mmCIF file of C-alpha atoms in Angstrom:
data_model
loop_
_atom_site.group_PDB
_atom_site.id
_atom_site.type_symbol
_atom_site.label_atom_id
_atom_site.label_comp_id
_atom_site.label_asym_id
_atom_site.label_seq_id
_atom_site.Cartn_x
_atom_site.Cartn_y
_atom_site.Cartn_z
ATOM 1 C CA UNK O 14 277.142 -157.085 68.465
ATOM 2 C CA UNK O 15 275.596 -157.074 71.791
ATOM 3 C CA UNK O 16 274.057 -160.061 73.382
ATOM 4 C CA UNK O 17 270.174 -160.325 72.868
ATOM 5 C CA UNK O 18 267.930 -161.283 75.770
ATOM 6 C CA UNK O 19 264.503 -162.665 75.531
ATOM 7 C CA UNK O 20 262.462 -162.833 78.822
ATOM 8 C CA UNK O 21 259.738 -165.425 78.426
ATOM 9 C CA UNK O 22 257.109 -164.391 80.879
ATOM 10 C CA UNK O 23 258.201 -160.731 81.125
ATOM 11 C CA UNK O 24 254.744 -159.670 82.180
ATOM 12 C CA UNK O 25 254.937 -161.400 85.556
ATOM 13 C CA UNK O 26 256.289 -159.843 88.872
ATOM 14 C CA UNK O 27 259.867 -161.372 88.464
ATOM 15 C CA UNK O 28 259.893 -160.688 84.678
ATOM 16 C CA UNK O 29 259.010 -157.017 85.109
ATOM 17 C CA UNK O 30 261.591 -156.703 87.788
ATOM 18 C CA UNK O 31 264.362 -158.030 85.456
ATOM 19 C CA UNK O 32 263.280 -155.915 82.494
ATOM 20 C CA UNK O 33 263.406 -152.837 84.745
ATOM 21 C CA UNK O 34 266.815 -153.685 85.991
ATOM 22 C CA UNK O 35 268.098 -154.377 82.431
ATOM 23 C CA UNK O 36 266.452 -151.260 80.838
ATOM 24 C CA UNK O 37 269.562 -149.216 81.650
ATOM 25 C CA UNK O 38 271.968 -151.763 80.078
ATOM 26 C CA UNK O 39 273.454 -150.267 76.899
ATOM 27 C CA UNK O 40 275.472 -153.611 76.470
ATOM 28 C CA UNK O 41 272.317 -155.639 75.992
ATOM 29 C CA UNK O 42 269.465 -155.842 73.247
ATOM 30 C CA UNK O 43 266.141 -156.834 74.873
ATOM 31 C CA UNK O 44 263.736 -158.844 72.725
ATOM 32 C CA UNK O 45 260.145 -158.513 73.420
ATOM 33 C CA UNK O 46 257.086 -160.555 72.196
ATOM 34 C CA UNK O 47 253.665 -159.130 71.216
ATOM 35 C CA UNK O 48 251.289 -159.585 74.125
ATOM 36 C CA UNK O 49 248.975 -161.653 71.593
ATOM 37 C CA UNK O 50 251.934 -164.134 71.059
ATOM 38 C CA UNK O 51 252.953 -164.753 74.611
ATOM 39 C CA UNK O 52 251.356 -168.337 74.647
ATOM 40 C CA UNK O 53 252.378 -169.067 70.991
ATOM 41 C CA UNK O 54 254.952 -171.722 70.927
ATOM 42 C CA UNK O 55 256.276 -170.866 67.445
ATOM 43 C CA UNK O 56 256.489 -167.206 68.148
ATOM 44 C CA UNK O 57 258.358 -167.608 71.409
ATOM 45 C CA UNK O 58 260.671 -170.130 69.737
ATOM 46 C CA UNK O 59 261.419 -167.633 66.875
ATOM 47 C CA UNK O 60 262.465 -165.059 69.436
ATOM 48 C CA UNK O 61 264.493 -167.897 71.326
ATOM 49 C CA UNK O 62 266.421 -168.458 68.066
ATOM 50 C CA UNK O 63 267.495 -164.764 67.992
ATOM 51 C CA UNK O 64 268.475 -164.720 71.521
ATOM 52 C CA UNK O 65 271.768 -165.300 73.178
ATOM 53 C CA UNK O 66 270.183 -165.800 76.568
ATOM 54 C CA UNK O 67 266.589 -166.728 77.424
ATOM 55 C CA UNK O 68 265.307 -165.872 80.978
ATOM 56 C CA UNK O 69 262.099 -167.944 81.916
ATOM 57 C CA UNK O 70 259.726 -166.431 84.157
ATOM 58 C CA UNK O 71 257.030 -168.986 84.040
ATOM 59 C CA UNK O 72 255.290 -171.540 86.050
ATOM 60 C CA UNK O 73 257.111 -174.836 86.374
ATOM 61 C CA UNK O 74 255.478 -176.898 83.760
ATOM 62 C CA UNK O 75 255.539 -174.047 81.361
ATOM 63 C CA UNK O 76 259.159 -173.457 82.015
ATOM 64 C CA UNK O 77 259.878 -177.137 81.232
ATOM 65 C CA UNK O 78 258.008 -176.607 77.908
ATOM 66 C CA UNK O 79 259.982 -173.620 77.062
ATOM 67 C CA UNK O 80 263.372 -175.295 77.830
ATOM 68 C CA UNK O 81 262.178 -177.999 75.197
ATOM 69 C CA UNK O 82 261.427 -175.464 72.849
ATOM 70 C CA UNK O 83 264.767 -173.753 73.236
ATOM 71 C CA UNK O 84 266.874 -177.045 73.098
ATOM 72 C CA UNK O 85 264.917 -178.102 69.954
ATOM 73 C CA UNK O 86 266.893 -175.298 68.076
ATOM 74 C CA UNK O 87 270.080 -177.488 68.270
ATOM 75 C CA UNK O 88 273.000 -175.495 67.589
ATOM 76 C CA UNK O 89 271.066 -172.241 67.579
ATOM 77 C CA UNK O 90 269.743 -172.895 71.017
ATOM 78 C CA UNK O 91 270.312 -170.061 73.546
ATOM 79 C CA UNK O 92 271.656 -170.348 77.049
ATOM 80 C CA UNK O 93 268.737 -170.524 79.584
ATOM 81 C CA UNK O 94 268.181 -168.872 82.960
ATOM 82 C CA UNK O 95 265.167 -170.196 84.668
ATOM 83 C CA UNK O 96 263.614 -168.291 87.544
ATOM 84 C CA UNK O 97 261.007 -171.021 88.172
ATOM 85 C CA UNK O 98 261.543 -173.957 90.510
ATOM 86 C CA UNK O 99 261.408 -176.428 87.681
ATOM 87 C CA UNK O 100 265.187 -177.226 87.508
ATOM 88 C CA UNK O 101 266.644 -176.274 90.860
ATOM 89 C CA UNK O 102 267.672 -179.785 91.648
ATOM 90 C CA UNK O 103 267.669 -181.138 88.022
ATOM 91 C CA UNK O 104 270.596 -182.839 86.559
ATOM 92 C CA UNK O 105 272.599 -180.855 83.997
ATOM 93 C CA UNK O 106 271.461 -177.389 85.555
ATOM 94 C CA UNK O 107 273.814 -175.201 87.653
ATOM 95 C CA UNK O 108 272.344 -173.759 90.762
ATOM 96 C CA UNK O 109 272.508 -169.901 90.324
ATOM 97 C CA UNK O 110 273.731 -168.873 93.941
ATOM 98 C CA UNK O 111 277.319 -167.595 93.187
ATOM 99 C CA UNK O 112 278.225 -167.210 96.856
ATOM 100 C CA UNK O 113 277.259 -170.889 97.378
ATOM 101 C CA UNK O 114 280.945 -172.305 97.432
ATOM 102 C CA UNK O 115 284.200 -171.645 95.841
ATOM 103 C CA UNK O 116 283.988 -172.310 92.063
ATOM 104 C CA UNK O 117 280.227 -171.590 91.924
ATOM 105 C CA UNK O 118 280.459 -168.327 90.035
ATOM 106 C CA UNK O 119 282.730 -169.802 87.511
ATOM 107 C CA UNK O 120 280.323 -172.698 87.053
ATOM 108 C CA UNK O 121 277.369 -170.240 86.391
ATOM 109 C CA UNK O 122 279.526 -168.247 84.024
ATOM 110 C CA UNK O 123 280.245 -171.199 81.704
ATOM 111 C CA UNK O 124 276.891 -173.009 82.156
ATOM 112 C CA UNK O 125 274.289 -173.396 79.219
ATOM 113 C CA UNK O 126 271.523 -173.971 81.785
ATOM 114 C CA UNK O 127 271.256 -172.062 85.054
ATOM 115 C CA UNK O 128 268.382 -172.247 87.643
ATOM 116 C CA UNK O 129 267.857 -169.047 89.752
ATOM 117 C CA UNK O 130 267.312 -169.823 93.450
ATOM 118 C CA UNK O 131 263.985 -169.558 95.305
ATOM 119 C CA UNK O 132 263.674 -166.538 97.607
ATOM 120 C CA UNK O 133 263.244 -168.477 100.812
ATOM 121 C CA UNK O 134 265.988 -170.932 99.695
ATOM 122 C CA UNK O 135 268.375 -168.022 99.125
ATOM 123 C CA UNK O 136 268.149 -166.999 102.761
ATOM 124 C CA UNK O 137 268.354 -170.533 104.176
ATOM 125 C CA UNK O 138 271.101 -171.792 102.062
ATOM 126 C CA UNK O 139 273.075 -168.539 102.702
ATOM 127 C CA UNK O 140 272.837 -169.230 106.399
ATOM 128 C CA UNK O 141 273.374 -172.961 106.309
ATOM 129 C CA UNK O 142 275.801 -174.035 103.536
ATOM 130 C CA UNK O 143 279.053 -172.256 104.976
ATOM 131 C CA UNK O 144 278.319 -173.754 108.529
ATOM 132 C CA UNK O 145 277.801 -177.235 107.077
ATOM 133 C CA UNK O 146 280.872 -177.037 105.027
ATOM 134 C CA UNK O 147 282.728 -175.789 108.036
ATOM 135 C CA UNK O 148 281.483 -178.516 110.224
ATOM 136 C CA UNK O 149 279.455 -176.348 112.628
ATOM 137 C CA UNK O 150 276.280 -178.039 111.734
ATOM 138 C CA UNK O 151 276.076 -181.799 110.901
ATOM 139 C CA UNK O 152 274.561 -182.753 107.581
ATOM 140 C CA UNK O 153 271.936 -184.788 109.392
ATOM 141 C CA UNK O 154 271.132 -182.171 111.985
ATOM 142 C CA UNK O 155 267.280 -181.758 112.700
ATOM 143 C CA UNK O 156 266.857 -178.238 111.541
ATOM 144 C CA UNK O 157 263.711 -176.119 111.660
ATOM 145 C CA UNK O 158 263.542 -173.049 109.245
ATOM 146 C CA UNK O 159 260.998 -170.158 109.648
ATOM 147 C CA UNK O 160 260.332 -167.493 107.249
ATOM 148 C CA UNK O 161 258.013 -164.556 106.565
ATOM 149 C CA UNK O 162 257.592 -162.780 103.163
ATOM 150 C CA UNK O 163 255.775 -159.857 101.597
ATOM 151 C CA UNK O 164 252.586 -160.815 99.688
ATOM 152 C CA UNK O 165 254.354 -160.128 96.310
ATOM 153 C CA UNK O 166 255.997 -163.523 96.170
ATOM 154 C CA UNK O 167 252.662 -165.430 96.210
ATOM 155 C CA UNK O 168 251.580 -164.637 92.670
ATOM 156 C CA UNK O 169 248.876 -162.748 91.131
ATOM 157 C CA UNK O 170 245.809 -163.992 93.058
ATOM 158 C CA UNK O 171 247.588 -163.403 96.468
ATOM 159 C CA UNK O 172 248.743 -159.850 95.344
ATOM 160 C CA UNK O 173 245.246 -158.978 94.319
ATOM 161 C CA UNK O 174 243.858 -160.469 97.529
ATOM 162 C CA UNK O 175 246.057 -158.043 99.622
ATOM 163 C CA UNK O 176 245.750 -155.130 97.419
ATOM 164 C CA UNK O 177 242.046 -154.981 96.680
ATOM 165 C CA UNK O 178 240.493 -156.925 99.605
ATOM 166 C CA UNK O 179 242.841 -156.072 102.340
ATOM 167 C CA UNK O 180 244.191 -159.408 102.943
ATOM 168 C CA UNK O 181 245.020 -161.230 106.304
ATOM 169 C CA UNK O 182 247.677 -159.411 108.591
ATOM 170 C CA UNK O 183 249.715 -162.688 108.803
ATOM 171 C CA UNK O 184 249.119 -166.327 107.856
ATOM 172 C CA UNK O 185 251.025 -169.650 107.773
ATOM 173 C CA UNK O 186 250.844 -171.627 104.702
ATOM 174 C CA UNK O 187 252.430 -174.849 103.156
ATOM 175 C CA UNK O 188 251.306 -176.597 106.323
ATOM 176 C CA UNK O 189 251.573 -180.082 104.619
ATOM 177 C CA UNK O 190 255.222 -179.648 104.922
ATOM 178 C CA UNK O 191 255.791 -179.841 101.059
ATOM 179 C CA UNK O 192 256.796 -176.478 100.091
ATOM 180 C CA UNK O 193 258.515 -176.521 96.569
ATOM 181 C CA UNK O 194 261.732 -174.856 98.186
ATOM 182 C CA UNK O 195 262.525 -177.453 100.526
ATOM 183 C CA UNK O 196 264.231 -179.885 98.065
ATOM 184 C CA UNK O 197 266.705 -177.162 96.767
ATOM 185 C CA UNK O 198 267.376 -176.167 100.509
ATOM 186 C CA UNK O 199 268.144 -179.805 101.299
ATOM 187 C CA UNK O 200 270.317 -180.208 98.312
ATOM 188 C CA UNK O 201 272.267 -177.055 98.196
ATOM 189 C CA UNK O 202 272.717 -176.409 101.861
ATOM 190 C CA UNK O 203 274.444 -179.824 101.965
ATOM 191 C CA UNK O 204 271.939 -181.530 104.147
ATOM 192 C CA UNK O 205 271.179 -185.240 104.351
ATOM 193 C CA UNK O 206 268.110 -184.765 106.565
ATOM 194 C CA UNK O 207 264.929 -182.978 105.161
ATOM 195 C CA UNK O 208 264.512 -179.625 107.234
ATOM 196 C CA UNK O 209 261.193 -178.541 108.611
ATOM 197 C CA UNK O 210 260.213 -175.478 106.951
ATOM 198 C CA UNK O 211 257.521 -173.214 108.134
ATOM 199 C CA UNK O 212 256.779 -170.298 105.600
ATOM 200 C CA UNK O 213 254.437 -167.449 106.292
ATOM 201 C CA UNK O 214 253.171 -164.108 104.590
ATOM 202 C CA UNK O 215 252.529 -160.785 106.120
ATOM 203 C CA UNK O 216 250.411 -157.941 104.973
ATOM 204 C CA UNK O 217 253.237 -156.048 103.260
ATOM 205 C CA UNK O 218 254.229 -156.052 99.587
ATOM 206 C CA UNK O 219 257.834 -157.085 99.731
ATOM 207 C CA UNK O 220 260.720 -158.004 102.010
ATOM 208 C CA UNK O 221 261.694 -161.242 103.910
ATOM 209 C CA UNK O 222 263.142 -162.868 106.877
ATOM 210 C CA UNK O 223 264.316 -166.387 107.073
ATOM 211 C CA UNK O 224 265.352 -167.696 110.489
ATOM 212 C CA UNK O 225 267.101 -170.744 111.903
ATOM 213 C CA UNK O 226 267.113 -171.637 115.653
ATOM 214 C CA UNK O 227 270.095 -173.551 116.967
ATOM 215 C CA UNK O 228 270.812 -175.148 120.204
ATOM 216 C CA UNK O 229 274.447 -174.714 120.491
ATOM 217 C CA UNK O 230 275.215 -177.527 122.863
ATOM 218 C CA UNK O 231 273.721 -179.955 120.273
ATOM 219 C CA UNK O 232 276.323 -178.816 117.754
ATOM 220 C CA UNK O 233 279.572 -180.967 117.188
ATOM 221 C CA UNK O 234 282.447 -180.134 119.584
ATOM 222 C CA UNK O 235 285.581 -178.420 118.269
ATOM 223 C CA UNK O 236 289.079 -180.033 118.365
ATOM 224 C CA UNK O 237 289.381 -178.828 121.881
ATOM 225 C CA UNK O 238 286.358 -180.557 123.141
ATOM 226 C CA UNK O 239 284.297 -177.280 123.484
ATOM 227 C CA UNK O 240 280.853 -176.631 121.499
ATOM 228 C CA UNK O 241 280.842 -173.580 119.373
ATOM 229 C CA UNK O 242 279.780 -170.133 120.354
ATOM 230 C CA UNK O 243 277.541 -167.825 118.545
ATOM 231 C CA UNK O 244 280.487 -165.477 118.015
ATOM 232 C CA UNK O 245 282.380 -168.384 116.240
ATOM 233 C CA UNK O 246 279.479 -169.185 114.073
ATOM 234 C CA UNK O 247 279.144 -165.520 113.042
ATOM 235 C CA UNK O 248 282.902 -165.378 112.348
ATOM 236 C CA UNK O 249 282.701 -168.378 110.152
ATOM 237 C CA UNK O 250 279.777 -166.696 108.057
ATOM 238 C CA UNK O 251 281.737 -163.612 107.838
ATOM 239 C CA UNK O 252 284.800 -165.424 106.439
ATOM 240 C CA UNK O 253 282.794 -167.117 103.902
ATOM 241 C CA UNK O 254 281.061 -164.037 102.712
ATOM 242 C CA UNK O 255 284.228 -161.778 102.967
ATOM 243 C CA UNK O 256 284.694 -161.104 99.313
ATOM 244 C CA UNK O 257 280.943 -160.563 98.773
ATOM 245 C CA UNK O 258 280.009 -156.949 99.158
ATOM 246 C CA UNK O 259 276.350 -157.339 98.520
ATOM 247 C CA UNK O 260 276.068 -159.938 101.554
ATOM 248 C CA UNK O 261 276.784 -158.464 105.028
ATOM 249 C CA UNK O 262 277.161 -160.485 108.268
ATOM 250 C CA UNK O 263 276.289 -158.905 111.630
ATOM 251 C CA UNK O 264 276.432 -160.301 115.145
ATOM 252 C CA UNK O 265 275.119 -156.950 116.495
ATOM 253 C CA UNK O 266 272.507 -157.574 119.477
ATOM 254 C CA UNK O 267 269.525 -155.860 117.978
ATOM 255 C CA UNK O 268 266.377 -155.650 119.805
ATOM 256 C CA UNK O 269 264.255 -156.235 116.654
ATOM 257 C CA UNK O 270 264.685 -156.998 112.875
ATOM 258 C CA UNK O 271 261.905 -156.065 110.420
ATOM 259 C CA UNK O 272 261.688 -157.615 106.957
ATOM 260 C CA UNK O 273 261.512 -154.586 104.705
ATOM 261 C CA UNK O 274 264.703 -152.984 105.557
ATOM 262 C CA UNK O 275 266.483 -154.130 102.270
ATOM 263 C CA UNK O 276 263.586 -153.497 100.037
ATOM 264 C CA UNK O 277 264.360 -152.203 96.572
ATOM 265 C CA UNK O 278 267.997 -153.466 96.689
ATOM 266 C CA UNK O 279 269.724 -156.680 95.738
ATOM 267 C CA UNK O 280 271.506 -157.041 98.938
ATOM 268 C CA UNK O 281 271.151 -159.637 101.800
ATOM 269 C CA UNK O 282 272.213 -159.281 105.436
ATOM 270 C CA UNK O 283 272.740 -162.372 107.632
ATOM 271 C CA UNK O 284 272.578 -161.996 111.454
ATOM 272 C CA UNK O 285 273.522 -164.195 114.262
ATOM 273 C CA UNK O 286 271.685 -163.434 117.486
ATOM 274 C CA UNK O 287 273.107 -165.379 120.570
ATOM 275 C CA UNK O 288 272.207 -165.823 124.224
ATOM 276 C CA UNK O 289 275.348 -167.771 125.592
ATOM 277 C CA UNK O 290 273.793 -168.117 129.082
ATOM 278 C CA UNK O 291 271.214 -170.408 127.446
ATOM 279 C CA UNK O 292 273.449 -171.727 124.741
ATOM 280 C CA UNK O 293 270.897 -170.811 122.218
ATOM 281 C CA UNK O 294 271.274 -168.873 118.752
ATOM 282 C CA UNK O 295 269.060 -167.681 116.079
ATOM 283 C CA UNK O 296 270.432 -167.262 112.604
ATOM 284 C CA UNK O 297 268.507 -164.739 110.252
ATOM 285 C CA UNK O 298 268.632 -163.580 106.751
ATOM 286 C CA UNK O 299 267.088 -160.584 105.603
ATOM 287 C CA UNK O 300 266.401 -159.802 101.807
ATOM 288 C CA UNK O 301 264.021 -158.378 99.365
ATOM 289 C CA UNK O 302 262.179 -161.246 97.987
ATOM 290 C CA UNK O 303 261.982 -159.385 94.685
ATOM 291 C CA UNK O 304 265.598 -158.495 94.712
ATOM 292 C CA UNK O 305 268.213 -160.888 95.939
ATOM 293 C CA UNK O 306 265.309 -163.356 96.071
ATOM 294 C CA UNK O 307 264.237 -163.262 92.525
ATOM 295 C CA UNK O 308 264.803 -160.433 89.769
ATOM 296 C CA UNK O 309 268.183 -159.160 91.392
ATOM 297 C CA UNK O 310 269.482 -162.638 91.559
ATOM 298 C CA UNK O 311 268.618 -163.239 87.898
ATOM 299 C CA UNK O 312 270.519 -160.141 86.643
ATOM 300 C CA UNK O 313 273.599 -161.215 89.017
ATOM 301 C CA UNK O 314 273.368 -164.454 87.166
ATOM 302 C CA UNK O 315 273.047 -162.991 83.802
ATOM 303 C CA UNK O 316 276.184 -160.660 84.396
ATOM 304 C CA UNK O 317 278.158 -163.764 84.999
ATOM 305 C CA UNK O 318 276.854 -165.712 82.073
ATOM 306 C CA UNK O 319 277.423 -163.079 79.727
ATOM 307 C CA UNK O 320 280.621 -161.625 81.377
ATOM 308 C CA UNK O 321 279.185 -158.226 81.867
ATOM 309 C CA UNK O 322 281.270 -155.906 84.074
ATOM 310 C CA UNK O 323 278.771 -152.909 83.936
#
């Protein structure tokens, strides 16, 4: 019998993206709820009982309620993959970024509860965690992270605002410095000092750039007493992701980098731009906020959780 999947919240942007990606899987059975029953706890729980894996594409509080519904089934409870931000730092949940560190993919494969990373967090953690683990960036380094996303990541009201009213060409937001992705970036990048995160939205549907500036002479000295170069940082990232074909590392000195270059894919590219004369570097992650930043990552985790090879 093929595994049964229930997407709770399949009508939203992430849910639709996941369902579209799974439509061609003949090794899965997709369960669907009637539109009139989408907010009916009993109807949802009945489908959860039939499912091997439930994917939550809900607001945070609704996701917590959905987990309670699933767990109330006891021995018949399905495994849960949560695409909200409700459980990304919660005890008992495995963070769904397989490339995070050795053993992470295996932990996802065996977990009952997996939390899908946020889109911004995916880019930031991909850049920072390997360099923190390798000792290039101290855990208490005063980091600033800047990012721009397409408007599709902002929910229905933002999407409608851009597509029906034109929307602003560019805007900063979360200027109270309390964006919901900051806790997961701090935790899963291995930091002990809260980074400053400055997100923004551009007037384009999808695509994302996440950038981290570094003063190379503020980084720790190597064993020979020298500070690291941009090339060494790029080499450390390339070594970490050498066995991950969907993540590419480049130190090519491009004149510009636009956020839509990986749209409609589940890949991510990491770039290291360096001016050795000024001893400065900028690390940049490019991804589709709807791909590796959301639906694509969920399908990657689903494959691991269900041991699917095709």
